[in-house]
PDB file of C-alpha atoms in Angstrom:
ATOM      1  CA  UNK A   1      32.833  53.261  -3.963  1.00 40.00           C
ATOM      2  CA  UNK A   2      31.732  50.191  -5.116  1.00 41.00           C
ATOM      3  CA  UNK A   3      29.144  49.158  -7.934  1.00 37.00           C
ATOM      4  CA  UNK A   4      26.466  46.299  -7.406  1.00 38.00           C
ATOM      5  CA  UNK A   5      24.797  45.493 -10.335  1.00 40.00           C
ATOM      6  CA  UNK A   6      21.251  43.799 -10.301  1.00 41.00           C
ATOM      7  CA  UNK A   7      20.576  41.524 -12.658  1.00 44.00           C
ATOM      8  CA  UNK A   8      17.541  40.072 -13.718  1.00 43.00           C
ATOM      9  CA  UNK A   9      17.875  37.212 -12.136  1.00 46.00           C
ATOM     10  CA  UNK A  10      18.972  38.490  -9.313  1.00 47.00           C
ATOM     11  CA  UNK A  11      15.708  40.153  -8.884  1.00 45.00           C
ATOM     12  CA  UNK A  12      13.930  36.675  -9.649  1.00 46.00           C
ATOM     13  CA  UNK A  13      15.694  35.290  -6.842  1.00 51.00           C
ATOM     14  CA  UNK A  14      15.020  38.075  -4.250  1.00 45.00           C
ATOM     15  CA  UNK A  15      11.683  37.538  -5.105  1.00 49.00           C
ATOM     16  CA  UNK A  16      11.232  33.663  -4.802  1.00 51.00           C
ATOM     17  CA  UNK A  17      12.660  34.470  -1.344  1.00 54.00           C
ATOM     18  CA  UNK A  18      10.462  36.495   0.130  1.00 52.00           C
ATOM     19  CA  UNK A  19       7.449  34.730  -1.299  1.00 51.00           C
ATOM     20  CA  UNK A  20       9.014  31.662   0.457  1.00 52.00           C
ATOM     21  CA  UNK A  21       9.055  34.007   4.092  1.00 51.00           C
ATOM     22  CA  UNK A  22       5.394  34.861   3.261  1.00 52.00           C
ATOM     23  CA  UNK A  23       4.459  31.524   3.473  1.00 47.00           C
ATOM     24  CA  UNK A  24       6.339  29.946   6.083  1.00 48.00           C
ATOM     25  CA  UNK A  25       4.685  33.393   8.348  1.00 43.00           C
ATOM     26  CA  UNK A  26       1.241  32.565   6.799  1.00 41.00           C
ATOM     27  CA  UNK A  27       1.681  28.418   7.715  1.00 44.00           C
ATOM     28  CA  UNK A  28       2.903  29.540  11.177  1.00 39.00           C
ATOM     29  CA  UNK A  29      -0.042  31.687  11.991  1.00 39.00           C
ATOM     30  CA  UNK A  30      -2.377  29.232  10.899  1.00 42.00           C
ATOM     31  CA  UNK A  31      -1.134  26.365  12.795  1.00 44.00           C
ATOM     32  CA  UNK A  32      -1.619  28.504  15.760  1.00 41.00           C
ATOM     33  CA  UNK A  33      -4.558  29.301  15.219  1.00 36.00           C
ATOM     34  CA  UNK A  34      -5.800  25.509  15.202  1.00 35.00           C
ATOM     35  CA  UNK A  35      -4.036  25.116  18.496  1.00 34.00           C
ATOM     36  CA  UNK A  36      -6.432  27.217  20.132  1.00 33.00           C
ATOM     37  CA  UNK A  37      -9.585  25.771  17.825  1.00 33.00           C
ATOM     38  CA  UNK A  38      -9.520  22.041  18.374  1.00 31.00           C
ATOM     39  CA  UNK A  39     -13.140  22.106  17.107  1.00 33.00           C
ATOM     40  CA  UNK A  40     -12.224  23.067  13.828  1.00 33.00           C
ATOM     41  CA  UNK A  41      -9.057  20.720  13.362  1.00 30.00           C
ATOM     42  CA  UNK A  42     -11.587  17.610  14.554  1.00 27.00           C
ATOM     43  CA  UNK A  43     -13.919  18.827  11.643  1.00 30.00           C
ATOM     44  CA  UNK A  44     -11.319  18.797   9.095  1.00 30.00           C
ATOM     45  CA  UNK A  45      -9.842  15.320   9.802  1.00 30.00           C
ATOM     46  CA  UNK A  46     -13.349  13.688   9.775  1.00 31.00           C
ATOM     47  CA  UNK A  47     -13.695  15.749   6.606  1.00 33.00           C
ATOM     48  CA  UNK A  48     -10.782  14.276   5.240  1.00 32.00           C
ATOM     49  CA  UNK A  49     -11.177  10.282   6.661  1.00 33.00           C
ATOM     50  CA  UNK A  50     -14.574  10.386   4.960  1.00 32.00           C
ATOM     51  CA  UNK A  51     -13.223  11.610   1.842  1.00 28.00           C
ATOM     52  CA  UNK A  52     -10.512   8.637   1.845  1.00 32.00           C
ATOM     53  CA  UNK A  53     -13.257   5.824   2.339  1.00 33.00           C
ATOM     54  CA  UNK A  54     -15.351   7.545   0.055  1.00 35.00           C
ATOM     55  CA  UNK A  55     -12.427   7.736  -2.729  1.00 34.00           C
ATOM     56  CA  UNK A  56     -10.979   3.986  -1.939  1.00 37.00           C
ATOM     57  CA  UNK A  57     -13.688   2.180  -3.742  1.00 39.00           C
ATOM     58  CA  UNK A  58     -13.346   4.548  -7.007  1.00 39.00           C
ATOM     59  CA  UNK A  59      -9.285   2.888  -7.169  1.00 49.00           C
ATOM     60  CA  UNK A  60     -10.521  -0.415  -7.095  1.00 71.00           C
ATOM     61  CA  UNK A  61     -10.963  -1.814 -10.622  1.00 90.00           C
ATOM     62  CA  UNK A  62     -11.966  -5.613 -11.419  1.00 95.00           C
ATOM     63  CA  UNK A  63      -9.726  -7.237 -14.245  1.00 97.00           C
ATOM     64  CA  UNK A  64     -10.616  -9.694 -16.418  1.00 98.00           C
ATOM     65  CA  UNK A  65      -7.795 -11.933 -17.776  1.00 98.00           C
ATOM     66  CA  UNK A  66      -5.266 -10.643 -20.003  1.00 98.00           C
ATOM     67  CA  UNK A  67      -2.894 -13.985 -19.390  1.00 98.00           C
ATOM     68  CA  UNK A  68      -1.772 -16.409 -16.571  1.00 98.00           C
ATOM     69  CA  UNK A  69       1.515 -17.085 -14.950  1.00 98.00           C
ATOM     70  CA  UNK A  70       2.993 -19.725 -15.952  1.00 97.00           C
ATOM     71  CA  UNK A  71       6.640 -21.143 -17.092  1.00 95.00           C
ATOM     72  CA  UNK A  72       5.660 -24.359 -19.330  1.00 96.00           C
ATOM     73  CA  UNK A  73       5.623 -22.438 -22.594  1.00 97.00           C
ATOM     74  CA  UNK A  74       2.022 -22.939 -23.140  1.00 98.00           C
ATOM     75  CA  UNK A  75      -0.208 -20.224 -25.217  1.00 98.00           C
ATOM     76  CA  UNK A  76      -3.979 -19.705 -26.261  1.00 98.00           C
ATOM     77  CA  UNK A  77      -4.743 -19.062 -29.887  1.00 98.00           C
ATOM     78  CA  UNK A  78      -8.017 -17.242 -29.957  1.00 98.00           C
ATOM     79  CA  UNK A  79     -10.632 -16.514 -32.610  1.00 98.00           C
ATOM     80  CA  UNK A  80     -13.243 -13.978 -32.240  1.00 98.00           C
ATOM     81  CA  UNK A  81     -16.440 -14.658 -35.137  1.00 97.00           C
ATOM     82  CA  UNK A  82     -18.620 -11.626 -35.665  1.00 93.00           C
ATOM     83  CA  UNK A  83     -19.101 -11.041 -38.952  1.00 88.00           C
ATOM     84  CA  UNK A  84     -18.070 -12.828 -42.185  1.00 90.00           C
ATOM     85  CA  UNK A  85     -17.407 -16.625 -42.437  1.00 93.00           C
ATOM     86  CA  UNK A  86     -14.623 -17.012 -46.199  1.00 93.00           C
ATOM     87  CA  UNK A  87     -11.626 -17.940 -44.377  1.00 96.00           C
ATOM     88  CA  UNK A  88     -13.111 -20.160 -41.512  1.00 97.00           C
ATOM     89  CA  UNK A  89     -12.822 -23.010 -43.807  1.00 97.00           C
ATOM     90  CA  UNK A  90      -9.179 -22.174 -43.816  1.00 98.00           C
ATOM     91  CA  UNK A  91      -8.534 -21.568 -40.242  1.00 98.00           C
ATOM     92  CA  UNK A  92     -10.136 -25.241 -39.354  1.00 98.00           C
ATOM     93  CA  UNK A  93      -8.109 -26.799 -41.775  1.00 98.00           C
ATOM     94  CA  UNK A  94      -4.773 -25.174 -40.466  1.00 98.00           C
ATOM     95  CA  UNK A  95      -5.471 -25.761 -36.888  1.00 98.00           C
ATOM     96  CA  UNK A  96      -6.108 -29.536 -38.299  1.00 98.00           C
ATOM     97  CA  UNK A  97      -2.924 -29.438 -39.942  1.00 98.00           C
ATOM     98  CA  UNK A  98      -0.872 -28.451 -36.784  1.00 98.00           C
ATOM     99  CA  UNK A  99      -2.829 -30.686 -34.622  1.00 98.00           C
ATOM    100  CA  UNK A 100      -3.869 -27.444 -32.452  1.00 98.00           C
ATOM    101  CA  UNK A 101      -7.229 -26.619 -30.525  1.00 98.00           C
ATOM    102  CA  UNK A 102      -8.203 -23.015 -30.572  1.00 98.00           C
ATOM    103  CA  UNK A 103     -10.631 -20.834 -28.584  1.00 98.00           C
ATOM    104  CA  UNK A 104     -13.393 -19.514 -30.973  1.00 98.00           C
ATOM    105  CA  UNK A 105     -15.526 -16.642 -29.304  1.00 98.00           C
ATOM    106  CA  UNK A 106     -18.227 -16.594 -31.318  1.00 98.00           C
ATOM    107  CA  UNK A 107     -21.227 -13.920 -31.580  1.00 98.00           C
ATOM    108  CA  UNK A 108     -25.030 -14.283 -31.660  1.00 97.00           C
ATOM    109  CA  UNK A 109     -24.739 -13.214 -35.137  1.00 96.00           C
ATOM    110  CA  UNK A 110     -22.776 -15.190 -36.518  1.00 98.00           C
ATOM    111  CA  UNK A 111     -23.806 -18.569 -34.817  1.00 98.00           C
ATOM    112  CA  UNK A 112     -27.481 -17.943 -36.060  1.00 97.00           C
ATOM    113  CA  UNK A 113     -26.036 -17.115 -39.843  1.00 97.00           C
ATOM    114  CA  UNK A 114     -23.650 -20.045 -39.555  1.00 97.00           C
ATOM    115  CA  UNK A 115     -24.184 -23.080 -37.228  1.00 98.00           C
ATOM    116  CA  UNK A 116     -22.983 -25.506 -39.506  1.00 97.00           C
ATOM    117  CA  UNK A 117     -19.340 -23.969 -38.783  1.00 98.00           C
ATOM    118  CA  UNK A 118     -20.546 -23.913 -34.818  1.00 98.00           C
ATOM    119  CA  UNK A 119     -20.842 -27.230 -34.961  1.00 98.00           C
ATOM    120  CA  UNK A 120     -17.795 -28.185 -37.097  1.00 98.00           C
ATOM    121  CA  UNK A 121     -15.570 -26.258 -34.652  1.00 98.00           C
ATOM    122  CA  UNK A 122     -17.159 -27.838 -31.429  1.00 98.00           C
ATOM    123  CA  UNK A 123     -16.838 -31.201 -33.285  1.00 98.00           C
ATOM    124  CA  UNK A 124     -13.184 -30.540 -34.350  1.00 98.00           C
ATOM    125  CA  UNK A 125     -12.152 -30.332 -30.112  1.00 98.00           C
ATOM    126  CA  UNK A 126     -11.781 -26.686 -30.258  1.00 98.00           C
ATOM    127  CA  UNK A 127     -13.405 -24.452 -27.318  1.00 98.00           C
ATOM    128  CA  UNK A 128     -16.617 -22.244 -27.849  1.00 98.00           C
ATOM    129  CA  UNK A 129     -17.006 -18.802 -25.643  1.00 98.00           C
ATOM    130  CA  UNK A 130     -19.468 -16.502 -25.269  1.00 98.00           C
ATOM    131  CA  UNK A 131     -18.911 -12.953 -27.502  1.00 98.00           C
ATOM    132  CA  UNK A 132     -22.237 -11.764 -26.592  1.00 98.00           C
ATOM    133  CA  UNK A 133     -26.027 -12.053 -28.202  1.00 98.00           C
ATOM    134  CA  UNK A 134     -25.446  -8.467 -30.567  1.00 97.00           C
ATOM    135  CA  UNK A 135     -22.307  -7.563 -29.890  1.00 97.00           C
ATOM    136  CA  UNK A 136     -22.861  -3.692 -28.093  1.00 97.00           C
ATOM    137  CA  UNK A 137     -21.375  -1.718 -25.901  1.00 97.00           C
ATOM    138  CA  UNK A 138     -20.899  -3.669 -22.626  1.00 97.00           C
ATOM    139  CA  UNK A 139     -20.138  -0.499 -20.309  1.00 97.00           C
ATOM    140  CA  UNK A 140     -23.486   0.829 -21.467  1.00 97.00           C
ATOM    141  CA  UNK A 141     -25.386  -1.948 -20.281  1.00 98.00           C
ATOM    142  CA  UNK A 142     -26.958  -3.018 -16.806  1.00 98.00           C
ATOM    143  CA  UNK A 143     -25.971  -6.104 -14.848  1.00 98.00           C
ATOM    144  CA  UNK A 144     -28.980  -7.722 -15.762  1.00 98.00           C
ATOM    145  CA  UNK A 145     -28.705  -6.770 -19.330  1.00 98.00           C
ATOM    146  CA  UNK A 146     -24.914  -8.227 -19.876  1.00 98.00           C
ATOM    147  CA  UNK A 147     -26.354 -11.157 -18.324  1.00 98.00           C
ATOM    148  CA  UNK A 148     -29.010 -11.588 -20.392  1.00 98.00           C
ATOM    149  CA  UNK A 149     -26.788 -10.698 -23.594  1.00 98.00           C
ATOM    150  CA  UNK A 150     -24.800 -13.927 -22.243  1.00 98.00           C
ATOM    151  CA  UNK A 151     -27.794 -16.056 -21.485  1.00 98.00           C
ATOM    152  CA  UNK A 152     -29.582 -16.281 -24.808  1.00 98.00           C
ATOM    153  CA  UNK A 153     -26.349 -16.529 -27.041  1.00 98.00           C
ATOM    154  CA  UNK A 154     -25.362 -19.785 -25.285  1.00 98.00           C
ATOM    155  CA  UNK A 155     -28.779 -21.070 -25.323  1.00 98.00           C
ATOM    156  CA  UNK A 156     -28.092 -21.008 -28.896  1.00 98.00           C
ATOM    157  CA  UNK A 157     -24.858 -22.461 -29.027  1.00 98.00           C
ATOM    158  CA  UNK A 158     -26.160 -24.966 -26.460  1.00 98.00           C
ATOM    159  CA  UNK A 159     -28.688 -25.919 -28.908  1.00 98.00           C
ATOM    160  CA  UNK A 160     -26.735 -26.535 -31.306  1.00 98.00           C
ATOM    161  CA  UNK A 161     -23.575 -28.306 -29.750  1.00 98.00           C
ATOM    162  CA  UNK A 162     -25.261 -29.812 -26.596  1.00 98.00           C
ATOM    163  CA  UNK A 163     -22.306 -27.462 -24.540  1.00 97.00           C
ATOM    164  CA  UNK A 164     -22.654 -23.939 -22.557  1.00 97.00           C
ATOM    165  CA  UNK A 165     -19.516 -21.855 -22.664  1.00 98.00           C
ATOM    166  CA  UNK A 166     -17.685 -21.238 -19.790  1.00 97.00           C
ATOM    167  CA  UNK A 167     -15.840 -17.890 -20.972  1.00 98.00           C
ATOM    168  CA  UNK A 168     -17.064 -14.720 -22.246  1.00 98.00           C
ATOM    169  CA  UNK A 169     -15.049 -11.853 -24.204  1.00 98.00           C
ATOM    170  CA  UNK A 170     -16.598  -8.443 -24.640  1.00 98.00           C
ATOM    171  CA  UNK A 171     -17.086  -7.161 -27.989  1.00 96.00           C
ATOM    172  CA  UNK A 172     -14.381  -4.388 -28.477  1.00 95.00           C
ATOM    173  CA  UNK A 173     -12.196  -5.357 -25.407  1.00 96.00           C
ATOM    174  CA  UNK A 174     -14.566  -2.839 -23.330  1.00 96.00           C
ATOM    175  CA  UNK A 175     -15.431  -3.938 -19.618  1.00 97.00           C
ATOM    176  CA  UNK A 176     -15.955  -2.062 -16.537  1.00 97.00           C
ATOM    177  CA  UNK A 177     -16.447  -3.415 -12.926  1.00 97.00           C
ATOM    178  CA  UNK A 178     -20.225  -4.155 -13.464  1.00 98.00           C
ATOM    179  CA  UNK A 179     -19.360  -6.089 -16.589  1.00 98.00           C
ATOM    180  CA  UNK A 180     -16.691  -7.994 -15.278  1.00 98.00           C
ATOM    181  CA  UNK A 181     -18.749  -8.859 -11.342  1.00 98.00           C
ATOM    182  CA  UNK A 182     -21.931  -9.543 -13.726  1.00 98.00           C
ATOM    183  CA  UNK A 183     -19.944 -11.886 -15.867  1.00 98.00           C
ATOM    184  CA  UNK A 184     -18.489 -13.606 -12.985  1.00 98.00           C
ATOM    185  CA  UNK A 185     -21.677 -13.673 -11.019  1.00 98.00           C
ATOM    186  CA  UNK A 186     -23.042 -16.590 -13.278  1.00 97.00           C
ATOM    187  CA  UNK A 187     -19.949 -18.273 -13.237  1.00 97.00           C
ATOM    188  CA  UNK A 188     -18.330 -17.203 -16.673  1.00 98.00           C
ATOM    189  CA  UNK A 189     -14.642 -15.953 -16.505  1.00 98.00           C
ATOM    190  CA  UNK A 190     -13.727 -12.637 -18.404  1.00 98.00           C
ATOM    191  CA  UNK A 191     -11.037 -13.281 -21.090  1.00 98.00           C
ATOM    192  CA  UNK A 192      -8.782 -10.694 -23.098  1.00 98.00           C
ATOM    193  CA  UNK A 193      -5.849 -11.258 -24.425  1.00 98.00           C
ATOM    194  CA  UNK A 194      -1.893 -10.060 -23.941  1.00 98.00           C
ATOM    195  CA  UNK A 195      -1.198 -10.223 -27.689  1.00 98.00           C
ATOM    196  CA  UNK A 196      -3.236  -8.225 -30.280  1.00 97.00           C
ATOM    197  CA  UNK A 197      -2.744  -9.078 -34.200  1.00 98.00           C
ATOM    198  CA  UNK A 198      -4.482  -6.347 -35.150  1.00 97.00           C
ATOM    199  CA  UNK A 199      -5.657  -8.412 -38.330  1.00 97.00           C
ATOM    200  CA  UNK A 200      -9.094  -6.024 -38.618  1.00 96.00           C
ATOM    201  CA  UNK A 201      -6.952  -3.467 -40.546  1.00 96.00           C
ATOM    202  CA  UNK A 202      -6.379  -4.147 -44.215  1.00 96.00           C
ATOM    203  CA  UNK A 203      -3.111  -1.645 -43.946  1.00 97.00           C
ATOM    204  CA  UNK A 204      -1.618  -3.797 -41.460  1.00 97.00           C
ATOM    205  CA  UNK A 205       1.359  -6.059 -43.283  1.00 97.00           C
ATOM    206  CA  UNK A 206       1.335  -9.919 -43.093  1.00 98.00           C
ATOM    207  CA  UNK A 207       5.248  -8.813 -41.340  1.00 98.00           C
ATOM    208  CA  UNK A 208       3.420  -6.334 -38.670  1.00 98.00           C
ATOM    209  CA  UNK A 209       1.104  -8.853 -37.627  1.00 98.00           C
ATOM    210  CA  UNK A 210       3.769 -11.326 -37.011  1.00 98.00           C
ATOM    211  CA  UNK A 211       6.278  -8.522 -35.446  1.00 98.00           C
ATOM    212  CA  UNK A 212       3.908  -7.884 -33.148  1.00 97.00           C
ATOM    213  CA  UNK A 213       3.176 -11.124 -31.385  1.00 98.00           C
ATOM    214  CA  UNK A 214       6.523 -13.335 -31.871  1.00 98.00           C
ATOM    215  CA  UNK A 215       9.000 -11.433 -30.582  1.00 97.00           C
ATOM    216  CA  UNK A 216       8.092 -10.826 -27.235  1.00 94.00           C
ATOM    217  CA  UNK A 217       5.961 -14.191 -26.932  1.00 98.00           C
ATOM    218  CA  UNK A 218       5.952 -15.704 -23.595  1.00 98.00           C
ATOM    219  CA  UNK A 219       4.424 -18.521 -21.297  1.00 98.00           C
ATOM    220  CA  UNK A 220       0.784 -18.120 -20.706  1.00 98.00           C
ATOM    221  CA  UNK A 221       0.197 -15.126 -23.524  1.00 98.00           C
ATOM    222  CA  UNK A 222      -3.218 -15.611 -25.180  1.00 98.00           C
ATOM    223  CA  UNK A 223      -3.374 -14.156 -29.099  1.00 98.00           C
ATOM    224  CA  UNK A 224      -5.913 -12.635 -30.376  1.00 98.00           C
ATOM    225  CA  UNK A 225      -7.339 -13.236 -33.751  1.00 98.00           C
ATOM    226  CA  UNK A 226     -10.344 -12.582 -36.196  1.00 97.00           C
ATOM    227  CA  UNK A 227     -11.639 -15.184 -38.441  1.00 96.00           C
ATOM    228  CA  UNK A 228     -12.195 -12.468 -41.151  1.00 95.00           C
ATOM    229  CA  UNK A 229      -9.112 -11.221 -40.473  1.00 97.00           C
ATOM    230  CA  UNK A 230      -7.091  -9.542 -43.457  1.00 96.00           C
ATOM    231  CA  UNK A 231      -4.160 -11.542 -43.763  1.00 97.00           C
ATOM    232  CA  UNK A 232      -4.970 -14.342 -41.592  1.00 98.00           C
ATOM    233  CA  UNK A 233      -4.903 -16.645 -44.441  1.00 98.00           C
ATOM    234  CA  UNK A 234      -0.900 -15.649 -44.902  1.00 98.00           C
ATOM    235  CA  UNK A 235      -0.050 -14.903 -41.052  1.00 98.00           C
ATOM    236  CA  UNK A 236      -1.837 -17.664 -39.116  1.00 98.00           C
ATOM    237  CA  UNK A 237       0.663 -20.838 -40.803  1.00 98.00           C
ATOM    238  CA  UNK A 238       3.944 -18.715 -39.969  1.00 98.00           C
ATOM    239  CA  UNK A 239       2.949 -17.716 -37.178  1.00 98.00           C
ATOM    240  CA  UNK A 240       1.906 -21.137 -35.576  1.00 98.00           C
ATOM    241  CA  UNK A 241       5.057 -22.928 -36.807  1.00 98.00           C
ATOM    242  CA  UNK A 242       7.221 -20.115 -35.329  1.00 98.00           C
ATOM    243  CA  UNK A 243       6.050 -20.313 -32.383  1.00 98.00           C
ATOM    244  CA  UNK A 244       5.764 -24.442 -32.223  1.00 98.00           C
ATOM    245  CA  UNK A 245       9.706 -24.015 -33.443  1.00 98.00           C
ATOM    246  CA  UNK A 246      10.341 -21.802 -30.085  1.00 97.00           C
ATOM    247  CA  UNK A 247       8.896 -24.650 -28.316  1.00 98.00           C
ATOM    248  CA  UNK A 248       5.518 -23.236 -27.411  1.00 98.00           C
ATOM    249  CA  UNK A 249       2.158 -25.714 -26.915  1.00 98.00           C
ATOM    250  CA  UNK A 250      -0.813 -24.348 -28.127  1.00 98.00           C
ATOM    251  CA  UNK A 251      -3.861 -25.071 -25.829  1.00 98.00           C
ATOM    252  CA  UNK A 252      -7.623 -23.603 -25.184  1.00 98.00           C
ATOM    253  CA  UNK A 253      -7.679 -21.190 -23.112  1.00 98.00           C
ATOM    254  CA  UNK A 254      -9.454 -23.061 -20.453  1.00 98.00           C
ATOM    255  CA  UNK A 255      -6.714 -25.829 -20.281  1.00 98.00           C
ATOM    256  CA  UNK A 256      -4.109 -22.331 -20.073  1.00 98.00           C
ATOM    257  CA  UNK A 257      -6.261 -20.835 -17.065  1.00 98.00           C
ATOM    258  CA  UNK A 258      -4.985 -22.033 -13.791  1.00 97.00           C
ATOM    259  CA  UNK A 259      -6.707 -24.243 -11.406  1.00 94.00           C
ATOM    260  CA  UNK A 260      -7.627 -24.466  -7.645  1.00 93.00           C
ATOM    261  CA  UNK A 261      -7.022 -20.901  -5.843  1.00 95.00           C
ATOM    262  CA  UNK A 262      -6.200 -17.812  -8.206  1.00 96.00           C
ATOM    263  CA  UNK A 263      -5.534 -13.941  -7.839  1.00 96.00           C
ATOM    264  CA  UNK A 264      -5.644 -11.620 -10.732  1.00 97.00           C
ATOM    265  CA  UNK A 265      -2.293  -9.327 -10.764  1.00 96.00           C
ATOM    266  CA  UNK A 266      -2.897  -5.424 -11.487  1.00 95.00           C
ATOM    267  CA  UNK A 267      -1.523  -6.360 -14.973  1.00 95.00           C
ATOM    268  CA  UNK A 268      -4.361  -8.964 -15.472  1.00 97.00           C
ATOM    269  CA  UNK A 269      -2.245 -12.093 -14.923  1.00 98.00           C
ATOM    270  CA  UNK A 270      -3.746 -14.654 -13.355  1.00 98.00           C
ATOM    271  CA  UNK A 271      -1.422 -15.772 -10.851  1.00 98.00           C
ATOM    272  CA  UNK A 272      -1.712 -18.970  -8.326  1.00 96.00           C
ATOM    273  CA  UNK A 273      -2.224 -18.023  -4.469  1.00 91.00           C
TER     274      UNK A 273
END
């Protein structure tokens, strides 16, 4: 006579099985049910088309630009001022040395501690944006407040170099849809950056800052910068000269964004129509 011996999985099996025939039984007497209760199955697909156009809007998030598409090996160098002014003497004088024009984005603070240097830099060719009035918490703020935050910082830097800016970057990289429409609703564009330095942290090495935007630099990348930045004073010489020796042409960022008709990639590349 013979033996059959169960295992434990065996048993595991038998199991998945004939929860597998419970369903399929359960899914066949539903669906015949609906059959004879069109009602019901009309509810449920309004239920469900209302939930889609409801939900559709939620997926839909406006980008500001990270960098634009382009092939001619030309890169933004940008500067964000907040606090702190030692090494902007040295930055100016570098940028002088390499015959390069930066983008400074500059904040309400620091242009009313130090509009001499406002001046200098708008003097020196290099382009001025907008880094709001007190540098808070953009996503916090109403439409009419990021606007406002926008307005009176460039009445200042108007005042003192006859110019309005023409880009804005929020403090901390933060930006939601009603920052970015608000922004763009009084014709500034929203600019971030594809290359990060990282030169707030004092552990960071002169080497990490370098490995981490040389390497992998590309056509239309925009760096990212601090003029109190730790190491800047070491980093930012190499750093330009390696990438002038790669046969990249620093520009502002303005000159780097793309003209006449424009689309915004769901990487935050600015790409031509």
């Amino acid at each position: 006579m013979p033996v059959f011996v169960v295992t434990k999985k065996m048993c595991i099996i038998v199991l998945i099985l004939l929860a597998a025939a419970s369903i399929a039984l359960i899914a066949i007497f539903a669906g015949g049910k609906k059959e004879s209760e069109p009602q019901n199955s009309i509810t449920t697909l309004t239920e469900v088309g209302e939930y889609e156009l409801n939900a559709l809007p939620a997926l839909s998030k406006e980008l500001p630009i990270y960098g634009v598409g382009r092939e001619d090996k030309k890169i933004a160098l940008t500067i964000d001022a907040a606090w702190d002014t030692d090494k902007t003497a040295f930055i100016l004088e570098t940028l002088d040395k390499y015959e390069i024009k930066a983008t400074f984005f500059l904040c309400g603070v620091w242009v009313e501690a130090y509009p001499d240097y406002v001046k200098q830099i708008a003097e020196k060719g290099h382009e001025i944006g907008n880094h709001s009035k007190t540098h808070p918490h953009m996503n916090s703020l109403t439409a009419s407040q990021i606007q406002e935050e926008i307005s009176l910082l460039d009445d200042e830097i108007e005042a003192i170099t006859g110019t309005r800016c023409k880009l804005f970057r929020a403090p901390f990289g933060e930006y939601n849809n009603t920052v970015v429409l608000a922004v763009r609703d009084i014709g500034y564009e929203v600019i971030q950056w594809t290359r990060d330095t990282v030169d707030w942290k004092e552990s960071r090495s002169t080497q990490q800052i370098l490995d981490s935007v040389l390497p992998n630099l590309t056509s239309g990348d925009i760096i990212l910068c601090h003029n109190n930045g730790y190491k800047i004073e070491e980093y930012l010489p190499t750093l330009i000269e390696t990438a002038m020796e790669q046969g990249f042409e620093f520009v502002t960022v303005t000159e780097l964004l793309l003209s006449g008709e424009t689309t915004i990639d769901n990487q935050g590349i600015q790409q031509a129509k």
